[in-house]
XYZ file of C-alpha atoms in Angstrom:
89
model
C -15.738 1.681 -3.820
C -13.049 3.906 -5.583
C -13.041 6.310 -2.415
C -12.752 3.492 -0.392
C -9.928 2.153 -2.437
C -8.446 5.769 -2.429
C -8.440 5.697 1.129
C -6.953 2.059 1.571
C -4.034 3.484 -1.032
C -3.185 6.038 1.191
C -3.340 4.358 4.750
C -0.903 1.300 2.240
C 1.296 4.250 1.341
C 1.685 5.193 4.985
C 2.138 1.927 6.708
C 5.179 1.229 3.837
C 6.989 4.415 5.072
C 6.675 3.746 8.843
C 7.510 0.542 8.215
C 10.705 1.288 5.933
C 11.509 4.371 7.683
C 10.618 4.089 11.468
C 9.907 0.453 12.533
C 13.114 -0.921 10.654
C 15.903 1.693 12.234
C 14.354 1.052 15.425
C 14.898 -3.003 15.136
C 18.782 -2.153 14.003
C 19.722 0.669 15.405
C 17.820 0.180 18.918
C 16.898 -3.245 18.786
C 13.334 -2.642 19.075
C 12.025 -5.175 17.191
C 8.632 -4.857 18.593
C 7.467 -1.862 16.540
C 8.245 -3.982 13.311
C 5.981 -6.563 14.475
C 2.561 -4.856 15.298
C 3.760 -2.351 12.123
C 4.494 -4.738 9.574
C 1.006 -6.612 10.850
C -1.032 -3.419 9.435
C 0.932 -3.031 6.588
C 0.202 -6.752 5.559
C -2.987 -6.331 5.947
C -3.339 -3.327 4.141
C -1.316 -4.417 1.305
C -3.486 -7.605 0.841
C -6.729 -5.213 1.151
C -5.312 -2.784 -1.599
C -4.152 -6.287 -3.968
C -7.755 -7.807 -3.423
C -9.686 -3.985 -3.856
C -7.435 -3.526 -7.185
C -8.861 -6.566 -8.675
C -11.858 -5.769 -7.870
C -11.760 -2.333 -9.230
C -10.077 -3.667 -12.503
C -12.858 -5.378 -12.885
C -15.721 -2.943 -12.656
C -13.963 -0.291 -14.200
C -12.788 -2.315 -17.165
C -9.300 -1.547 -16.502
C -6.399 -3.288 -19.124
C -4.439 -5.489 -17.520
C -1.556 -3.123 -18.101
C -2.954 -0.864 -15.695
C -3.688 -3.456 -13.124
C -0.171 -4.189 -12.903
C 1.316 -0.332 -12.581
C -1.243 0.080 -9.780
C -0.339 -3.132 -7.618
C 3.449 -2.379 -8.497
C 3.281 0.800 -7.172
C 2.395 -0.670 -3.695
C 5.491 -2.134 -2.785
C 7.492 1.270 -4.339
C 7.769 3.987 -1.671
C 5.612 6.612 -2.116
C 4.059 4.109 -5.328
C 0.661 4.420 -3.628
C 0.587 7.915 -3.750
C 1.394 8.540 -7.285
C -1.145 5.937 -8.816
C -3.610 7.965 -6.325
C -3.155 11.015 -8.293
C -2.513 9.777 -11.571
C -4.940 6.892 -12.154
C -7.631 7.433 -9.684
């Protein structure tokens, strides 16, 4: 499960930047709002995956609350995902 989790961080990670840093200038600068739709879709659903796999994993692995609450921070920080990859998993 914490691969699988590692993995789901990642692809979070991702979907945040394209959506921040791709799908969003194309809506205001182009009015192409239609990337932002079928982008932020994924990223929603990733993000509620990662939420729902952290509490799982908090759970099995004993993790203090404290920690719990860096790592589902750190998923609506750019680049959060990444970091908590590397430095608690």
């Amino acid at each position: 499960m914490n691969s699988f989790f590692k993995k789901i961080a990642f692809w979070e990670g991702i979907s945040l930047l394209v959506l921040l840093f791709i799908a969003m200038p194309f809506k205001h600068l182009l009015e192409m709002p239609l990337l932002v739709k079928y982008v932020g879709m994924a990223h929603g659903i990733l993000f509620i995956v990662y939420i729902v796999l952290a509490i799982f994993l908090s759970r099995n692995l004993k993790w203090p609350f404290s920690k719990l609450v860096i790592v589902c921070l750190a998923s609506i920080i750019p680049f959060g995902t990444f970091y908590i990859e590397k430095k608690y998993l």
